[in-house]
Coordinates of C-alpha atoms in Angstrom, one line a residue:
M1165 CA 146.8 -29.5 -64.0
R1166 CA 149.6 -28.1 -66.0
R1167 CA 147.2 -26.0 -68.1
I1168 CA 145.6 -24.6 -64.9
F1169 CA 149.0 -23.7 -63.5
F1170 CA 149.9 -21.9 -66.8
F1171 CA 146.6 -19.9 -66.7
V1172 CA 147.3 -18.8 -63.1
V1173 CA 150.8 -17.7 -63.9
L1174 CA 149.6 -15.8 -67.0
L1175 CA 146.8 -14.1 -65.1
A1176 CA 149.3 -13.1 -62.4
T1177 CA 151.7 -11.7 -65.0
R1178 CA 148.9 -9.6 -66.5
L1179 CA 147.9 -8.3 -63.2
V1180 CA 151.4 -7.3 -62.3
G1181 CA 151.8 -5.7 -65.7
A1182 CA 148.6 -3.8 -65.3
N1183 CA 149.6 -2.6 -61.9
A1184 CA 153.1 -1.6 -63.2
A1185 CA 151.4 0.5 -65.9
V1186 CA 149.8 2.8 -63.3
D1187 CA 152.0 5.9 -63.0
E1188 CA 151.8 7.3 -59.5
N1189 CA 153.1 10.6 -60.9
F1190 CA 150.2 11.0 -63.4
Y1191 CA 147.6 13.1 -61.6
I1192 CA 144.1 12.8 -63.0
F1193 CA 141.2 15.1 -62.3
L1194 CA 137.5 14.7 -63.2
C1195 CA 135.8 17.9 -64.4
F1196 CA 132.0 18.3 -64.7
G1197 CA 129.3 20.9 -64.6
Q1198 CA 127.3 23.2 -66.8
S1199 CA 128.0 26.0 -69.3
N1200 CA 130.9 27.7 -67.4
M1201 CA 132.7 24.4 -67.1
E1202 CA 131.8 23.6 -70.7
G1203 CA 133.3 26.9 -71.7
A1204 CA 131.3 29.8 -73.1
A1205 CA 134.2 32.1 -74.2
R1206 CA 136.0 31.9 -77.6
P1207 CA 139.5 30.6 -77.0
E1208 CA 142.3 33.0 -77.9
A1209 CA 145.7 32.3 -79.4
E1210 CA 147.4 31.5 -76.1
D1211 CA 144.6 29.0 -75.2
L1212 CA 144.9 27.1 -78.5
K1213 CA 148.5 26.1 -78.1
S1214 CA 149.2 23.0 -76.1
P1215 CA 151.5 23.6 -73.1
G1216 CA 153.1 20.2 -73.9
P1217 CA 152.9 16.5 -73.1
R1218 CA 152.7 17.1 -69.3
F1219 CA 149.0 18.3 -69.6
L1220 CA 146.8 15.7 -71.2
L1221 CA 143.1 15.3 -72.0
M1222 CA 141.1 12.1 -72.3
P1223 CA 138.3 13.3 -74.6
A1224 CA 134.8 12.3 -73.6
V1225 CA 133.6 12.6 -77.2
D1226 CA 135.3 12.2 -80.6
D1227 CA 136.7 15.3 -82.2
E1228 CA 137.4 14.5 -85.9
Q1229 CA 138.8 18.0 -86.7
R1230 CA 141.5 17.7 -84.1
G1231 CA 142.1 14.0 -84.4
R1232 CA 140.9 13.2 -80.9
R1233 CA 139.3 9.9 -80.1
M1234 CA 137.1 9.3 -77.0
G1235 CA 139.1 7.6 -74.3
E1236 CA 142.5 8.1 -75.8
W1237 CA 144.9 10.6 -74.1
C1238 CA 146.1 13.6 -76.1
E1239 CA 147.8 16.9 -75.4
A1240 CA 145.3 19.3 -73.8
A1241 CA 144.4 22.6 -75.5
A1242 CA 141.1 24.4 -75.9
P1243 CA 138.4 23.2 -76.5
L1244 CA 138.6 20.5 -73.8
C1245 CA 134.9 19.7 -73.6
R1246 CA 133.4 19.1 -77.1
P1247 CA 134.4 20.2 -80.6
N1248 CA 132.3 23.4 -80.6
T1249 CA 132.7 24.5 -77.0
G1250 CA 134.9 27.2 -75.7
L1251 CA 137.5 28.0 -73.1
T1252 CA 137.0 26.3 -69.7
P1253 CA 138.5 26.7 -66.2
A1254 CA 140.0 23.3 -66.7
D1255 CA 142.4 24.7 -69.4
W1256 CA 144.2 27.0 -67.1
F1257 CA 143.8 24.7 -64.1
G1258 CA 146.1 22.2 -65.9
R1259 CA 148.5 24.8 -67.1
T1260 CA 148.8 26.2 -63.5
M1261 CA 149.4 22.7 -62.1
I1262 CA 152.3 21.8 -64.4
E1263 CA 153.9 25.2 -63.8
T1264 CA 154.4 24.3 -60.1
L1265 CA 154.5 20.5 -60.0
P1266 CA 157.8 18.8 -60.4
E1267 CA 158.8 18.0 -64.0
N1268 CA 158.2 14.3 -63.5
I1269 CA 154.5 14.8 -62.7
R1270 CA 151.9 14.9 -65.5
V1271 CA 148.3 16.1 -65.2
G1272 CA 145.3 14.7 -67.0
V1273 CA 141.7 15.8 -67.1
I1274 CA 138.5 14.1 -68.1
H1275 CA 135.9 16.7 -69.0
V1276 CA 132.1 16.2 -69.1
A1277 CA 129.9 19.3 -69.1
I1278 CA 126.6 20.4 -70.6
G1279 CA 125.4 24.0 -70.8
G1280 CA 122.3 24.6 -68.7
I1281 CA 122.2 21.2 -67.0
R1282 CA 120.9 20.9 -63.5
I1283 CA 122.8 18.9 -60.9
E1284 CA 120.1 16.2 -61.3
G1285 CA 121.6 15.5 -64.7
F1286 CA 124.6 14.0 -63.0
M1287 CA 122.7 12.0 -60.3
P1288 CA 122.7 8.3 -61.3
D1289 CA 119.2 7.7 -59.8
Q1290 CA 117.7 10.8 -61.6
I1291 CA 119.4 10.9 -64.9
A1292 CA 116.9 8.9 -66.9
T1293 CA 114.0 11.1 -65.7
Y1294 CA 116.0 14.2 -66.3
V1295 CA 116.9 13.2 -69.9
K1296 CA 113.2 12.7 -70.7
T1297 CA 112.2 16.2 -69.5
A1298 CA 115.3 18.1 -70.7
P1299 CA 114.6 21.0 -73.1
G1300 CA 115.0 20.4 -76.8
W1301 CA 118.1 22.5 -77.2
M1302 CA 119.9 20.3 -74.7
K1303 CA 119.1 17.0 -76.4
G1304 CA 122.0 16.9 -78.7
M1305 CA 124.5 17.6 -75.9
L1306 CA 123.0 14.8 -73.8
E1307 CA 123.2 12.4 -76.8
A1308 CA 126.9 13.2 -77.2
Y1309 CA 127.4 11.5 -73.9
G1310 CA 125.0 8.6 -74.6
N1311 CA 122.2 10.4 -72.6
N1312 CA 124.1 9.6 -69.4
P1313 CA 126.9 12.2 -68.7
Y1314 CA 127.6 10.6 -65.3
E1315 CA 128.2 7.2 -66.8
R1316 CA 130.5 8.6 -69.5
L1317 CA 132.5 10.4 -66.8
V1318 CA 132.8 7.2 -64.7
T1319 CA 133.6 4.9 -67.6
L1320 CA 136.5 7.1 -68.8
A1321 CA 137.7 7.6 -65.2
R1322 CA 137.9 3.8 -64.8
K1323 CA 140.0 3.6 -67.9
A1324 CA 142.2 6.5 -66.8
Q1325 CA 142.8 4.6 -63.5
Q1326 CA 144.8 2.1 -65.5
D1327 CA 147.3 4.9 -66.3
G1328 CA 147.4 7.2 -63.3
V1329 CA 145.8 8.2 -60.0
I1330 CA 142.7 10.3 -59.6
K1331 CA 143.6 13.2 -57.3
G1332 CA 140.5 15.4 -57.3
V1333 CA 137.2 16.6 -58.8
L1334 CA 136.5 20.0 -60.3
M1335 CA 132.9 21.2 -60.5
H1336 CA 131.3 24.3 -61.8
Q1337 CA 127.5 24.0 -61.5
G1338 CA 124.7 25.8 -59.8
E1339 CA 123.4 28.5 -62.1
S1340 CA 120.5 26.2 -63.1
N1341 CA 119.9 25.3 -59.4
T1342 CA 119.9 28.8 -58.0
G1343 CA 117.8 28.9 -54.9
D1344 CA 117.5 25.1 -54.6
P1345 CA 117.8 24.4 -50.9
E1346 CA 118.7 20.8 -51.6
W1347 CA 121.5 21.6 -54.0
A1348 CA 124.3 20.9 -51.6
D1349 CA 122.8 17.5 -50.7
K1350 CA 122.6 16.7 -54.4
V1351 CA 126.2 17.6 -55.0
Q1352 CA 127.1 15.3 -52.0
S1353 CA 125.1 12.5 -53.8
V1354 CA 127.1 12.9 -57.0
Y1355 CA 130.4 13.0 -55.2
D1356 CA 129.6 9.9 -53.1
H1357 CA 128.6 8.0 -56.2
L1358 CA 131.9 8.9 -57.9
L1359 CA 133.9 7.8 -54.9
G1360 CA 132.0 4.5 -54.6
D1361 CA 132.0 3.6 -58.3
L1362 CA 135.7 4.4 -58.6
Q1363 CA 136.7 3.0 -55.2
L1364 CA 138.2 6.3 -54.0
K1365 CA 138.8 7.7 -50.5
P1366 CA 137.2 11.1 -49.8
E1367 CA 140.3 12.4 -47.9
E1368 CA 142.4 11.7 -51.0
V1369 CA 140.0 13.2 -53.6
P1370 CA 138.8 16.7 -52.7
L1371 CA 136.1 18.4 -54.7
L1372 CA 136.6 22.0 -55.8
A1373 CA 133.5 24.1 -56.5
G1374 CA 133.8 27.4 -58.3
E1375 CA 131.6 30.4 -57.6
V1376 CA 129.4 31.8 -60.4
V1377 CA 129.8 35.1 -62.2
Q1378 CA 129.7 38.0 -59.8
A1379 CA 129.9 41.0 -62.2
N1380 CA 130.3 43.4 -59.3
G1381 CA 127.2 42.0 -57.7
E1382 CA 125.1 42.1 -60.8
G1383 CA 125.6 38.6 -62.0
Q1384 CA 122.5 36.8 -63.3
C1385 CA 122.9 34.0 -60.7
V1386 CA 125.1 35.8 -58.1
A1387 CA 122.7 34.7 -55.3
M1388 CA 123.9 31.1 -55.9
N1389 CA 127.3 32.0 -54.5
K1390 CA 125.9 31.9 -50.9
Q1391 CA 124.9 28.3 -51.4
I1392 CA 128.3 27.4 -53.1
D1393 CA 130.2 29.1 -50.3
A1394 CA 128.2 27.0 -47.8
L1395 CA 128.9 23.7 -49.6
P1396 CA 131.8 22.7 -47.3
K1397 CA 129.3 22.6 -44.4
T1398 CA 127.6 19.7 -46.1
L1399 CA 130.6 18.1 -47.9
H1400 CA 133.6 18.4 -45.7
T1401 CA 136.1 17.6 -48.5
A1402 CA 134.7 20.4 -50.7
H1403 CA 136.6 23.6 -51.2
V1404 CA 135.3 26.8 -52.8
V1405 CA 137.1 28.7 -55.5
S1406 CA 136.3 32.4 -55.5
S1407 CA 135.2 34.1 -58.7
T1408 CA 135.6 37.6 -57.2
G1409 CA 137.3 39.8 -59.8
C1410 CA 137.0 37.3 -62.6
S1411 CA 135.8 39.2 -65.6
N1412 CA 132.7 38.2 -67.5
G1413 CA 130.9 38.6 -70.8
P1414 CA 128.0 41.0 -71.5
D1415 CA 125.4 38.5 -70.4
K1416 CA 126.7 38.6 -66.8
L1417 CA 126.2 34.8 -66.7
H1418 CA 129.4 33.5 -68.3
F1419 CA 133.0 34.5 -67.8
D1420 CA 135.0 35.9 -70.7
A1421 CA 138.4 34.4 -71.8
A1422 CA 140.4 36.3 -69.2
G1423 CA 137.9 35.4 -66.5
Y1424 CA 138.2 31.7 -67.4
R1425 CA 141.9 31.9 -67.2
E1426 CA 141.9 33.6 -63.8
L1427 CA 139.3 31.1 -62.4
G1428 CA 141.3 28.2 -63.8
R1429 CA 144.4 29.5 -62.1
R1430 CA 142.5 29.7 -58.9
Y1431 CA 141.3 26.1 -59.2
G1432 CA 144.9 25.1 -59.8
E1433 CA 146.3 27.1 -56.9
K1434 CA 143.7 25.6 -54.6
M1435 CA 144.5 22.1 -55.7
L1436 CA 148.2 22.6 -55.4
S1437 CA 147.9 23.8 -51.9
L1438 CA 145.8 20.8 -51.0
L1439 CA 148.5 18.6 -52.5
G1440 CA 151.0 20.2 -50.2
Y1441 CA 152.8 22.4 -52.8
Q1442 CA 153.7 26.0 -52.2
V1443 CA 152.3 28.2 -54.8
R1444 CA 154.2 31.4 -55.9
S1445 CA 151.3 33.7 -56.3
P1446 CA 151.7 37.3 -57.6
F1447 CA 149.4 38.4 -54.8
A1448 CA 151.8 37.1 -52.2
V1449 CA 154.8 39.3 -51.6
P1450 CA 157.6 38.0 -49.3
A1451 CA 158.7 40.0 -46.3
D1452 CA 162.1 40.6 -47.7
A1453 CA 160.8 42.5 -50.8
V1454 CA 161.6 46.2 -50.8
V1455 CA 160.4 49.1 -52.9
A1456 CA 162.6 49.4 -56.0
E1457 CA 164.8 52.4 -56.1
T1458 CA 163.3 53.3 -59.5
T1459 CA 159.8 53.5 -58.1
V1460 CA 158.2 56.9 -57.9
P1461 CA 158.0 58.1 -54.3
G1462 CA 154.6 57.5 -52.7
N1463 CA 154.1 54.1 -54.4
D1464 CA 154.5 50.7 -52.7
F1465 CA 155.3 48.9 -56.0
P1466 CA 157.3 47.8 -58.0
K1467 CA 159.2 45.8 -55.3
V1468 CA 162.2 43.6 -55.6
D1469 CA 162.9 40.6 -53.3
S1470 CA 166.2 39.1 -52.2
E1471 CA 166.3 36.7 -55.1
G1472 CA 165.8 39.4 -57.7
R1473 CA 162.1 38.8 -58.5
A1474 CA 160.1 41.9 -59.2
Y1475 CA 156.5 42.4 -58.0
F1476 CA 154.2 44.8 -59.9
R1477 CA 150.7 46.2 -59.2
F1478 CA 148.6 48.1 -61.8
H1479 CA 145.1 49.3 -61.3
A1480 CA 142.9 48.8 -64.3
P1481 CA 139.5 47.5 -63.3
E1482 CA 138.0 47.6 -66.8
A1483 CA 140.9 45.8 -68.5
H1484 CA 140.5 42.2 -69.7
R1485 CA 144.2 41.3 -70.0
V1486 CA 147.3 42.9 -68.7
Q1487 CA 150.9 41.8 -68.9
V1488 CA 154.3 43.1 -67.7
D1489 CA 156.7 43.2 -70.7
I1490 CA 160.4 43.2 -69.5
C1491 CA 162.8 43.5 -72.4
G1492 CA 160.4 41.4 -74.6
K1493 CA 159.6 38.7 -72.0
K1494 CA 155.9 39.0 -71.0
Y1495 CA 154.5 38.0 -67.7
E1496 CA 150.7 37.6 -67.3
M1497 CA 149.2 39.8 -64.6
R1498 CA 146.5 38.5 -62.3
R1499 CA 143.5 40.6 -61.3
D1500 CA 142.5 40.8 -57.7
E1501 CA 139.0 41.6 -56.2
Q1502 CA 139.6 45.4 -56.4
G1503 CA 140.7 45.5 -60.1
V1504 CA 144.4 45.6 -59.3
W1505 CA 146.5 43.5 -61.6
C1506 CA 149.5 41.8 -60.0
A1507 CA 152.5 40.0 -61.4
V1508 CA 155.8 38.5 -60.2
T1509 CA 158.7 37.8 -62.5
D1510 CA 161.3 35.1 -62.5
P1511 CA 164.6 36.2 -60.8
L1512 CA 166.0 39.0 -62.9
V1513 CA 169.7 39.6 -63.4
V1514 CA 171.1 42.5 -61.4
G1515 CA 171.2 45.9 -63.1
F1516 CA 168.7 48.0 -65.0
H1517 CA 165.8 46.7 -67.0
Y1518 CA 163.3 48.6 -69.3
Y1519 CA 159.7 47.4 -68.9
F1520 CA 156.2 48.3 -70.0
I1521 CA 152.7 47.4 -68.9
N1522 CA 150.8 45.8 -71.8
I1523 CA 147.1 46.3 -71.9
G1524 CA 145.3 44.7 -74.8
G1525 CA 148.4 44.6 -76.9
A1526 CA 149.4 48.3 -76.3
N1527 CA 152.5 49.0 -74.2
V1528 CA 152.1 51.8 -71.7
I1529 CA 154.3 53.2 -69.0
D1530 CA 153.7 52.1 -65.4
P1531 CA 152.8 55.3 -63.6
A1532 CA 154.5 54.0 -60.5
T1533 CA 157.9 54.0 -62.0
E1534 CA 160.4 56.6 -63.1
T1535 CA 160.6 57.0 -66.8
F1536 CA 163.7 56.5 -69.0
F1537 CA 164.2 57.1 -72.7
G1538 CA 164.8 53.7 -74.3
C1539 CA 163.3 51.4 -76.9
C1540 CA 162.9 54.5 -79.1
R1541 CA 160.4 56.0 -76.6
E1542 CA 159.8 56.9 -73.0
A1543 CA 159.8 53.7 -71.0
G1544 CA 159.5 52.4 -67.5
G1545 CA 162.5 51.0 -65.8
I1546 CA 163.4 48.9 -62.8
E1547 CA 166.8 48.5 -61.0
I1548 CA 167.6 45.1 -59.6
P1549 CA 170.3 46.0 -57.0
E1550 CA 173.8 44.6 -56.9
G1551 CA 175.5 44.2 -53.6
Q1552 CA 178.5 46.3 -52.4
E1553 CA 180.1 45.6 -55.7
G1554 CA 177.8 48.1 -57.2
D1555 CA 178.9 51.0 -55.0
Y1556 CA 181.1 52.4 -57.7
Y1557 CA 178.0 53.7 -59.5
R1558 CA 176.1 54.8 -56.4
P1559 CA 176.5 58.3 -54.9
Q1560 CA 178.7 58.3 -51.8
Q1561 CA 178.8 60.5 -48.8
G1562 CA 181.9 62.4 -47.8
I1563 CA 183.1 63.2 -51.3
A1564 CA 182.8 66.1 -53.6
H1565 CA 180.1 65.8 -56.3
G1566 CA 180.1 67.3 -59.8
Q1567 CA 177.2 68.7 -61.8
V1568 CA 175.2 67.5 -64.8
R1569 CA 174.3 70.6 -66.7
S1570 CA 171.5 71.0 -69.3
L1571 CA 172.8 72.7 -72.5
S1572 CA 170.6 74.0 -75.3
Y1573 CA 172.5 75.1 -78.4
Y1574 CA 171.8 75.9 -82.1
A1575 CA 173.3 73.6 -84.7
T1576 CA 174.0 75.2 -88.1
A1577 CA 174.5 71.7 -89.5
T1578 CA 170.9 70.8 -89.1
A1579 CA 169.4 74.3 -88.6
E1580 CA 167.8 73.4 -85.3
W1581 CA 168.1 73.8 -81.6
R1582 CA 169.5 70.8 -79.9
H1583 CA 170.1 69.6 -76.4
A1584 CA 173.1 68.1 -74.6
L1585 CA 174.0 67.2 -71.0
V1586 CA 177.4 68.1 -69.7
Y1587 CA 179.1 66.7 -66.6
T1588 CA 181.6 68.9 -64.9
P1589 CA 183.8 67.7 -62.0
A1590 CA 183.3 69.2 -58.5
E1591 CA 186.5 71.2 -58.7
Y1592 CA 185.3 72.9 -61.9
E1593 CA 183.6 75.6 -59.8
Q1594 CA 186.7 76.4 -57.8
G1595 CA 189.1 78.0 -60.2
K1596 CA 190.1 78.7 -63.8
K1597 CA 191.6 75.4 -64.7
H1598 CA 190.9 73.9 -68.1
Y1599 CA 189.8 70.3 -68.6
P1600 CA 190.0 67.5 -71.1
V1601 CA 186.7 66.4 -72.7
L1602 CA 185.1 63.0 -73.3
Y1603 CA 182.2 62.9 -75.7
L1604 CA 180.1 60.0 -74.6
Q1605 CA 177.3 58.4 -76.7
H1606 CA 174.4 56.1 -75.8
G1607 CA 172.9 53.4 -78.0
M1608 CA 170.2 52.9 -80.5
G1609 CA 166.8 54.0 -79.4
E1610 CA 168.1 56.0 -76.4
D1611 CA 168.9 59.7 -75.9
E1612 CA 171.3 62.0 -74.1
T1613 CA 169.8 61.2 -70.7
G1614 CA 170.8 57.6 -70.9
W1615 CA 174.3 57.8 -69.5
T1616 CA 173.1 59.8 -66.4
K1617 CA 169.8 58.1 -65.7
Q1618 CA 170.4 54.5 -66.7
G1619 CA 174.2 54.5 -66.7
R1620 CA 174.8 56.7 -63.6
M1621 CA 178.0 58.1 -65.2
Q1622 CA 178.1 61.1 -62.9
H1623 CA 178.4 58.9 -59.8
I1624 CA 181.0 56.8 -61.3
M1625 CA 183.0 59.9 -62.2
D1626 CA 182.6 61.4 -58.8
N1627 CA 183.7 58.2 -57.0
L1628 CA 186.7 57.7 -59.3
I1629 CA 187.9 61.3 -59.0
A1630 CA 187.6 61.1 -55.3
A1631 CA 189.7 58.0 -55.3
K1632 CA 192.2 59.7 -57.6
E1633 CA 191.8 57.0 -60.2
V1634 CA 190.9 59.3 -63.0
V1635 CA 191.9 62.7 -64.3
P1636 CA 189.1 65.2 -63.7
M1637 CA 187.4 65.8 -67.0
I1638 CA 184.3 67.2 -68.7
V1639 CA 181.9 64.6 -70.2
V1640 CA 179.4 65.6 -73.0
M1641 CA 176.4 63.6 -73.9
E1642 CA 174.2 64.4 -77.0
S1643 CA 171.3 62.6 -78.6
G1644 CA 173.3 61.2 -81.5
D1645 CA 170.2 61.3 -83.7
V1646 CA 169.5 57.6 -83.1
K1647 CA 166.3 58.0 -81.0
A1648 CA 164.1 56.8 -83.9
P1649 CA 163.9 53.1 -84.9
F1650 CA 166.6 51.8 -87.2
K1651 CA 165.3 51.4 -90.7
G1652 CA 168.3 50.0 -92.5
G1653 CA 170.4 51.6 -95.1
D1654 CA 174.1 51.6 -95.8
N1655 CA 175.8 51.4 -92.4
R1656 CA 179.2 50.2 -93.4
Q1657 CA 182.0 51.7 -91.2
G1658 CA 182.5 55.2 -92.5
F1659 CA 179.4 55.2 -94.6
S1660 CA 176.7 55.2 -92.0
E1661 CA 173.2 56.6 -92.8
Y1662 CA 171.6 55.9 -89.4
G1663 CA 172.5 58.8 -87.1
A1664 CA 174.8 60.4 -89.8
T1665 CA 173.3 63.8 -89.2
F1666 CA 175.0 63.8 -85.8
Y1667 CA 178.4 63.5 -87.4
K1668 CA 178.0 67.0 -89.0
V1669 CA 176.6 68.4 -85.8
M1670 CA 179.6 67.1 -83.8
M1671 CA 182.2 68.4 -86.2
Q1672 CA 180.6 71.7 -87.1
D1673 CA 178.7 72.7 -83.9
L1674 CA 179.0 70.6 -80.8
I1675 CA 182.7 70.6 -80.2
S1676 CA 183.0 74.4 -80.9
T1677 CA 180.0 75.1 -78.6
I1678 CA 181.6 73.1 -75.7
D1679 CA 184.9 74.8 -76.2
S1680 CA 183.3 78.2 -76.2
K1681 CA 181.1 77.7 -73.2
F1682 CA 183.4 75.6 -70.9
R1683 CA 187.0 75.8 -69.9
T1684 CA 188.3 73.0 -72.1
L1685 CA 191.7 71.9 -73.3
A1686 CA 190.8 72.3 -76.9
D1687 CA 193.2 70.0 -78.8
R1688 CA 193.2 66.4 -79.9
D1689 CA 195.4 65.2 -77.1
H1690 CA 192.7 66.2 -74.6
R1691 CA 189.7 65.1 -76.5
A1692 CA 188.2 61.6 -76.4
M1693 CA 185.1 59.8 -77.6
A1694 CA 183.3 56.6 -76.6
G1695 CA 179.9 55.0 -76.9
L1696 CA 177.9 52.0 -76.2
S1697 CA 176.3 49.8 -78.9
W1698 CA 175.5 52.1 -81.8
G1699 CA 177.3 54.8 -80.0
G1700 CA 180.4 52.7 -80.4
H1701 CA 179.7 52.5 -84.1
Q1702 CA 179.4 56.3 -84.2
T1703 CA 182.7 56.6 -82.2
F1704 CA 184.5 54.5 -84.8
D1705 CA 183.1 56.6 -87.7
L1706 CA 183.9 59.9 -86.1
V1707 CA 187.2 59.3 -84.5
L1708 CA 188.8 57.2 -87.2
Q1709 CA 187.9 59.8 -89.8
H1710 CA 188.9 62.7 -87.7
M1711 CA 192.1 61.6 -86.0
D1712 CA 193.3 65.2 -86.0
T1713 CA 190.4 66.0 -83.6
F1714 CA 190.5 62.9 -81.3
S1715 CA 193.2 60.7 -79.8
W1716 CA 191.4 58.5 -77.3
M1717 CA 188.5 56.2 -78.1
G1718 CA 186.3 53.4 -76.7
A1719 CA 183.4 51.2 -77.8
F1720 CA 181.4 49.3 -75.2
S1721 CA 179.5 46.4 -77.0
G1722 CA 180.1 48.4 -80.1
A1723 CA 177.8 47.7 -83.1
I1724 CA 180.9 47.4 -85.3
F1725 CA 180.0 44.5 -87.6
G1726 CA 181.9 43.1 -90.5
L1727 CA 184.8 45.5 -90.2
D1728 CA 187.6 44.7 -92.7
V1729 CA 190.8 45.8 -91.1
K1730 CA 192.5 46.0 -94.5
T1731 CA 190.0 48.4 -96.1
A1732 CA 188.0 50.1 -93.4
Y1733 CA 188.5 53.9 -92.9
D1734 CA 190.9 54.2 -95.8
G1735 CA 193.1 51.4 -94.5
V1736 CA 193.9 53.2 -91.2
F1737 CA 194.5 49.8 -89.5
T1738 CA 197.0 48.7 -92.2
R1739 CA 199.4 51.3 -90.8
P1740 CA 199.7 50.1 -87.2
A1741 CA 202.8 52.0 -86.2
E1742 CA 201.2 55.3 -87.3
F1743 CA 197.9 54.4 -85.7
N1744 CA 199.4 53.4 -82.4
K1745 CA 201.4 56.6 -82.2
R1746 CA 198.4 58.9 -83.0
M1747 CA 195.8 57.0 -81.0
H1748 CA 196.8 57.2 -77.4
Y1749 CA 194.3 54.6 -76.2
L1750 CA 191.8 52.2 -77.9
F1751 CA 189.4 50.3 -75.6
L1752 CA 186.8 47.7 -76.5
S1753 CA 184.5 45.8 -74.2
C1754 CA 181.5 43.5 -74.1
G1755 CA 179.4 41.4 -71.8
S1756 CA 180.4 37.7 -71.4
K1757 CA 176.8 36.6 -72.4
E1758 CA 176.3 38.8 -75.4
N1759 CA 177.3 37.9 -78.9
F1760 CA 178.3 41.1 -80.6
G1761 CA 181.5 39.9 -82.2
T1762 CA 183.7 42.2 -80.1
E1763 CA 186.2 39.5 -79.2
T1764 CA 186.7 38.6 -82.9
L1765 CA 187.1 42.3 -83.7
V1766 CA 189.8 42.7 -81.0
K1767 CA 191.6 39.6 -82.3
S1768 CA 191.7 40.9 -85.9
L1769 CA 192.9 44.3 -84.7
R1770 CA 195.7 42.8 -82.6
E1771 CA 196.7 40.5 -85.5
A1772 CA 197.0 43.7 -87.6
G1773 CA 199.4 45.2 -85.0
I1774 CA 196.9 47.6 -83.5
M1775 CA 197.1 48.1 -79.7
A1776 CA 193.7 47.5 -78.3
D1777 CA 192.7 47.1 -74.7
F1778 CA 189.9 44.6 -74.1
Y1779 CA 187.5 44.1 -71.2
V1780 CA 184.8 41.5 -70.7
S1781 CA 182.0 42.1 -68.1
P1782 CA 181.4 38.8 -66.3
G1783 CA 177.8 37.4 -66.5
T1784 CA 176.2 40.3 -68.3
H1785 CA 174.4 40.7 -71.7
H1786 CA 173.8 43.7 -73.9
E1787 CA 172.7 45.9 -71.0
W1788 CA 173.5 48.9 -68.9
L1789 CA 175.4 46.9 -66.3
T1790 CA 177.8 45.9 -69.0
W1791 CA 178.2 49.5 -70.0
R1792 CA 178.5 50.9 -66.4
R1793 CA 181.3 48.4 -65.8
S1794 CA 183.0 49.2 -69.1
F1795 CA 182.9 52.9 -68.4
R1796 CA 184.4 52.3 -65.0
Q1797 CA 187.3 50.4 -66.7
F1798 CA 187.7 52.9 -69.5
V1799 CA 188.0 56.3 -68.0
P1800 CA 191.0 55.7 -65.6
H1801 CA 193.1 55.3 -68.8
L1802 CA 192.2 58.7 -70.3
F1803 CA 194.4 61.8 -70.5
K1804 CA 197.4 60.2 -68.7

């Protein structure tokens, strides 16, 4: 009696333990079908890397090369079906699922598919007959599943039920049954057997059926889509996944890699919606999204919503892969039925962002956006608007506005014609007054248009002059000879090679040209220089070696690295009393989230007795919003 009692207790303990092992947050999906579920496209680099332990595969066959064992969970990455198969919709189905599902939910797939197999090959009562009559080229694939792909799927599904909960069935099949009037009933039979054998409730386990290749109406089996679309009439828990716009290979029978990704995402989005999750699709644009102020008039996109997300549209019907590249972060674009690629970003920080459209690895400019010179080339750009706090760089009504003039001049230092932009205050036209001059430089890979287009310097000046916060002044912006990529060299302070040609131009030609063509106060007490990033480096090099020419200076996120206050610029910082008397104002700034060493530089200068003003832009990186704010803080101190 005691032994019987012990056995009952042990059995109960094991049952409880088994039940406890089931993770209700482990969602399992059964995937079956023929070649397009098997995967006919070669996986690309992004498909071969596992997205992590939240997306798992229970292999249906051994894969010695990848160390996979049948029936043992592993991280999912292509190929999911068998060792020599390709990319499948299930790959990007799983990736899409874990992108939206809460972090505590995992997704697992069991994948059984055979190229060319008819639906009868998954019907338990017809499999034996089907195997006997299958074509020779299919024999090896059938043998991989013990000549019973349905039984392999169910066996593994039962094992998986010890770990998680089956939430759905993914099917892509029909090409081999095109025109079969009984196809829907046969699919119903397979589905009913799965539910019965696995003790599942139909309302809890929907079936997703994907359409076949369309190829703009020229797909080899495109007529089958009418039958697939009608499947929900026979099977009420079936849902159709559209293949419209999914790109295909040259055979017009199989999708290409981009097509599989898109179809997989659609499987995922459909399943997520059935599970009650709201999917953030690039095709869906919220009502609060407005056309970005940097968008070329006449275009509806790019748009920006109230949370700072940007929405892009790009028409490229022949493209196979398109991305939006924003400052190095790439967002995959999705193709709609008309060949328009769509994308939505994560919330972007307020301010200006360079961006490109990447087609097949080549960055091009979005024709729907204004262009800006940055990244050593013409680039697209998008402005994520600030609130009222950004009014200082916006044009305002009811005040006088200055001019930004285009100046071409000949530089003897480089024997070439050059270009500069010159801001003059509104009152410049009204008399014969002479004005102080600020020479203002941009950063590496940008040009003389940067401060007016990206920086909006002229609006800042107009607003501050109107508020009587600054002395009216002329502002000169030149290319600085740093448009081309940085290629190294000796760039110690005072010995710079990058952009050094500009130093001769400034001292031999630019200043004299400005003084001859504009009403300037042509002395050091009325001449200042400032720059952002590498322009800050150039400012240090020019001003500190020509203190008889300049007496005001500023560097915004200045690229001033490794400065030795004891030796730099002939030891000018070792004579603080002399420096502080001659330099009327020294201003340094940076964004709170960038790491350019500006704070350390300020500390070393102050310890040496140098008077240096310091500003930190809250919440910004190495970006134009940092420099707009820095400029706004800097200019009120000049020429007073």
